[in-house]
XYZ file of C-alpha atoms in Angstrom:
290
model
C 0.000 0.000 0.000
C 1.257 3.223 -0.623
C 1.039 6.178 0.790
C -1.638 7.752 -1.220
C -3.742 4.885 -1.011
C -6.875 4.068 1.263
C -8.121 0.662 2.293
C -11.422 -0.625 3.743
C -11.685 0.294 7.608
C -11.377 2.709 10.481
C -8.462 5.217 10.695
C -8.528 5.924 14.781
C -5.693 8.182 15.092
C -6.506 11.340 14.017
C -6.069 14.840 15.631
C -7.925 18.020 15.446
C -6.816 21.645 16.312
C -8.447 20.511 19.629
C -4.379 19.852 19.883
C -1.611 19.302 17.857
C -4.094 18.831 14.449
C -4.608 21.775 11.733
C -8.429 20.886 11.170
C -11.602 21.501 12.997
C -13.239 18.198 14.548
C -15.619 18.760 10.841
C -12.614 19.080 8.900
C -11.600 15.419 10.050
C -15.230 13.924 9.132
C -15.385 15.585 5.720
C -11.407 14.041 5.209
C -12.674 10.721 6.445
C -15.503 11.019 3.969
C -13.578 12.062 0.728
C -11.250 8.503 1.678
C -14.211 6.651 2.095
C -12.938 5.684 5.118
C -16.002 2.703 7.046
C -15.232 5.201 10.276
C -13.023 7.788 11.916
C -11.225 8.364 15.518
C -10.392 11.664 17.031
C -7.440 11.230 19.225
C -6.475 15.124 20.323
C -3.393 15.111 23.566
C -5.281 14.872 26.318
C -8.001 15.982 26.153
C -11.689 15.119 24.844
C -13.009 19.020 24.112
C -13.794 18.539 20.152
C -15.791 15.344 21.013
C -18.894 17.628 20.876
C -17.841 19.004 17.304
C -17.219 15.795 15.852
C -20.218 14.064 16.645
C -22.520 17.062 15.067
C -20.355 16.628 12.504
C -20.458 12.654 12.290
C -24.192 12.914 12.475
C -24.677 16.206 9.612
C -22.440 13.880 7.401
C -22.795 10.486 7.841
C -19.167 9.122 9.033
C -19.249 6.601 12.199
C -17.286 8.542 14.595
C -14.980 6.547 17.717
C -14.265 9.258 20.361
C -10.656 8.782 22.017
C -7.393 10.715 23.294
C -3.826 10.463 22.876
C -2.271 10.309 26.282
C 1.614 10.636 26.769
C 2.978 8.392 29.605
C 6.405 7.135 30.661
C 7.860 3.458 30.751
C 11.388 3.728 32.162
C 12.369 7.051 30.550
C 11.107 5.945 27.138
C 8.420 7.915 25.879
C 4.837 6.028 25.193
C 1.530 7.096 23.655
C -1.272 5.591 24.526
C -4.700 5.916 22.915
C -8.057 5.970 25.267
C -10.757 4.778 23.502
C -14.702 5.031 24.054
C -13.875 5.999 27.804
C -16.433 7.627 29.498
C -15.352 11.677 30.201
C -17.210 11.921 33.647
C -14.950 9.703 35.556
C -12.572 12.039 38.356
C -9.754 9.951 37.895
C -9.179 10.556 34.175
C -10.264 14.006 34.506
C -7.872 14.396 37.366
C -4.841 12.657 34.921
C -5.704 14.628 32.114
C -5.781 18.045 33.883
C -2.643 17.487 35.483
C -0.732 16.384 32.004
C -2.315 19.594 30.202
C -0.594 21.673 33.369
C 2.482 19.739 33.070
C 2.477 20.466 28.989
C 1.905 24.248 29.673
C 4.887 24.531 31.970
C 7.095 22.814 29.328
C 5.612 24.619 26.357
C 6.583 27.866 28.390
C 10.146 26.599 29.226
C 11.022 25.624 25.708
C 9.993 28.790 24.471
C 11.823 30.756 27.358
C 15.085 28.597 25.927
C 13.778 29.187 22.492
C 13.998 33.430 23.113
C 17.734 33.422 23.972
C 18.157 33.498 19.931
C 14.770 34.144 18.730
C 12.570 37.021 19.552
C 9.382 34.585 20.048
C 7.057 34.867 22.901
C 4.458 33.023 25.155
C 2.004 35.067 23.070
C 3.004 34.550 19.931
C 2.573 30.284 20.965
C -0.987 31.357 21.776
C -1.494 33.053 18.674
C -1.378 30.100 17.171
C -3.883 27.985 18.752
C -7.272 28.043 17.095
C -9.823 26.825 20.002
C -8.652 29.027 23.177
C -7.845 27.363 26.573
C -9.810 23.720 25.295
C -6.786 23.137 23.406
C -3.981 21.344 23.925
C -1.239 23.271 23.850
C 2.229 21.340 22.231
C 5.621 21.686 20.132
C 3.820 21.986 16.707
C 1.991 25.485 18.211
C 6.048 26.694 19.031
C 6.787 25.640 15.510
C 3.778 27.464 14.008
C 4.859 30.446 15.899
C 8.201 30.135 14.355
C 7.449 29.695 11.051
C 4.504 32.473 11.192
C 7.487 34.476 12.181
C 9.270 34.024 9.287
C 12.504 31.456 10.685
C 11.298 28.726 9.204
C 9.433 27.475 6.027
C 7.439 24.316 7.309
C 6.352 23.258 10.778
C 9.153 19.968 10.185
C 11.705 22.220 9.509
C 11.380 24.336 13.051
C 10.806 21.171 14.542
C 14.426 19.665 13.053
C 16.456 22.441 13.646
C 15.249 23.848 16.865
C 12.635 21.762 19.113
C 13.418 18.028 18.237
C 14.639 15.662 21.068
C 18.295 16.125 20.473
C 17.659 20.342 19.573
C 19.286 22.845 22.008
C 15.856 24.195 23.146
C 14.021 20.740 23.893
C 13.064 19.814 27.295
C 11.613 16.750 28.543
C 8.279 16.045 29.298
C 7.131 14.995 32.576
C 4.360 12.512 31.988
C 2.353 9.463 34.578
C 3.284 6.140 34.323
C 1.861 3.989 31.297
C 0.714 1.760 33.823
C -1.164 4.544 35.434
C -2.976 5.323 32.512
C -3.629 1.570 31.567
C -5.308 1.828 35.026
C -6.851 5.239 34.812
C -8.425 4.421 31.419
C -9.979 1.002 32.869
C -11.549 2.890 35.432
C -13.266 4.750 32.813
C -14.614 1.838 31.218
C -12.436 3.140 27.972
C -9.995 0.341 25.970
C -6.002 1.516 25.929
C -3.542 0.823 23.126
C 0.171 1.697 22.629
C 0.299 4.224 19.645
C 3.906 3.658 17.596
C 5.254 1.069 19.776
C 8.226 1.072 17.640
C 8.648 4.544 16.544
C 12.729 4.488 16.459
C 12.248 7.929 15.227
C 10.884 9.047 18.632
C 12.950 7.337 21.359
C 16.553 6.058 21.909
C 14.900 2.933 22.790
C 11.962 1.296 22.134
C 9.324 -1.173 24.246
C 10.741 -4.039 25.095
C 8.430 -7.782 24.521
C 8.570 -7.255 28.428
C 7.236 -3.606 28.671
C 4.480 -4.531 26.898
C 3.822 -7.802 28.781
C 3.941 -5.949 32.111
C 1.151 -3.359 30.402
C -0.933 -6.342 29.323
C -1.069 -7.556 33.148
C -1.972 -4.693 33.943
C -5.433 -4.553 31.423
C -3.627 -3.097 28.436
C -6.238 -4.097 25.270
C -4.299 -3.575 22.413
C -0.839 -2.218 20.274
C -1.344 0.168 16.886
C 0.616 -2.118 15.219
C 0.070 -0.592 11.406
C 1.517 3.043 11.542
C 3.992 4.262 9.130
C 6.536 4.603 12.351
C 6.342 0.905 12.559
C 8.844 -0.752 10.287
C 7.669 -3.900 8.263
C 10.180 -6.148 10.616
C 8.573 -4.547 13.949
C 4.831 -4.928 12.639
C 5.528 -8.756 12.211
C 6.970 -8.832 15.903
C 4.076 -6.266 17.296
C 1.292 -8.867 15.417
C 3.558 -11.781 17.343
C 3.484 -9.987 20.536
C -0.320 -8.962 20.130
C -1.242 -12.633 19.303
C 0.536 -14.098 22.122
C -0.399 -11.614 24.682
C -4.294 -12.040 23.621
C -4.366 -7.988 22.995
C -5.918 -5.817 19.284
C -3.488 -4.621 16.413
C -4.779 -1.649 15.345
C -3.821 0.466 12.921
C -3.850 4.768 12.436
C -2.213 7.206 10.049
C -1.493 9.945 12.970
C -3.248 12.767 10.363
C -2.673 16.253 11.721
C -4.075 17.905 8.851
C -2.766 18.999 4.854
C -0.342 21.353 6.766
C 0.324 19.721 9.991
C 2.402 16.650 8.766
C 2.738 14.664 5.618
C 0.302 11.702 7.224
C -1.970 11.111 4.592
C -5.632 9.634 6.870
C -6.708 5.973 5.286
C -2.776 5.457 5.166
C -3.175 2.605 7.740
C -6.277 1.385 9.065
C -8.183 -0.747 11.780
C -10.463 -3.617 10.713
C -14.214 -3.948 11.205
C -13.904 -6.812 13.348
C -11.221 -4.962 15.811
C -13.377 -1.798 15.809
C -16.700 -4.032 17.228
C -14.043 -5.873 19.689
C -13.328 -2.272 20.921
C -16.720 -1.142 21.260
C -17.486 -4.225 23.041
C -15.071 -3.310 26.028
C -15.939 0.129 25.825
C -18.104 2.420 27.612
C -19.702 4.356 25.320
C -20.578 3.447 21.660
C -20.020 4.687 18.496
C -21.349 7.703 16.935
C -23.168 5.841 13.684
């Protein structure tokens, strides 16, 4: 498959301006549409404020709709994303995770850009100029770049990113982020299903999960691994479908879409089956939007 290519099924990783994403939660459904995609996920950091939006939007167009979150957690200094689906968003001790990461984010986004104005004249408010849906977003590194590039510094959102705000850039500073076992456990409680985004995204850590990380998240009520993402190589999606087969958990599968301008993930580009998508719902607790 390449990557201008769709196949039958459900893309659930997909992010709105809600965070990191360039689209409005309508934008997403009308993209899923023009793929002819059999359903859609939003996944925004941490949050669940364009649910709302995209299930108008689900119902005015006619897309099945799977609510989730991208939540960024910690196994032994190696950074994990995990994906929350069909949780419910009354429970305190989600709501209590989430607000804590968003403070945590803030206080890094602040500090980056504080190391960021030794050699650039960029602000705090020229971050928050960028964000498009006030203090419900979720404020991250592709808002700095923005900034940077609405500036004038850079061309393209990847280029601030490579030469100023990447892992190994002189500006970068770490995130602080809860346990993935924490939010294994603080998803359960919400009645929601958790997979591992990118298990083996080389591109993103040092190191990846180890067969053993992700055995010790299974024990502890992991449901499933995104196994088809472009950040996957071909060798580790035959070891994550080996590891999800012998661990009884889902292989997903997501494209990561941001939006035309937000990165070059095209949505459809990798895809969750039918049958996964009704084994999710199953656990979940809350349905679709169909």
């Amino acid at each position: 498959m390449t990557a201008n290519e769709s196949i039958p099924g459900w893309d659930l990783h997909c992010h709105t301006a809600y965070s990191d994403g360039t689209e409005t939660p309508e934008g997403l459904i009308l993209e899923a549409k023009r793929r002819g995609l059999h359903g859609v996920g939003i996944a925004d950091h941490d949050t669940w404020a364009g649910w709302d939006e995209a299930v108008a939007a689900s119902r005015e167009h006619g897309v099945p709709l799977m609510r989730g979150t991208e939540i960024t957690a910690d196994v032994d200094g190696i950074c994990v994303h995990m994906l929350g689906f069909l949780y419910s968003p009354e429970d305190e001790v989600l709501r209590d995770l989430f607000e804590t990461t968003r403070t945590n984010r803030v206080r890094r986004m602040k500090k980056m850009v504080e190391n960021l104005s030794v050699d650039f004249p960029i602000t705090w408010d020229d971050v928050v100029h960028q964000v498009k849906e006030g203090e419900r977003t979720t404020i991250g590194r592709p808002h700095i770049a923005d900034a940077m590039v609405a500036m004038g510094f850079f061309a393209t959102r990847s280029e601030a990113f490579a030469k100023t705000i990447n892992k190994n850039g002189p500006y970068y500073v770490p995130i602080v982020s809860p346990s993935a076992k924490t939010v294994v456990e603080a998803v359960k409680h919400a009645g929601g299903v958790s997979v591992i985004a990118h298990p083996a995204a080389t591109s993103r850590n040092k190191h990846i999960l180890s067969d053993q990380n992700i055995a010790d998240l299974a024990a502890a009520g992991l449901d499933g691994l995104e196994v088809f993402h472009r950040d996957n190589s071909p060798e580790q999606q035959q070891r994550l479908l080996g590891l999800a087969a012998d661990l009884h958990l889902l292989a997903t599968g997501g494209s990561d879409w941001h939006g035309a301008s937000g990165k070059p993930n095209i949505m459809g580009e990798n895809v969750t089956s039918d049958e996964v998508v009704a084994q999710i719902v199953d656990r979940g607790a809350i349905g679709l939007i169909d």
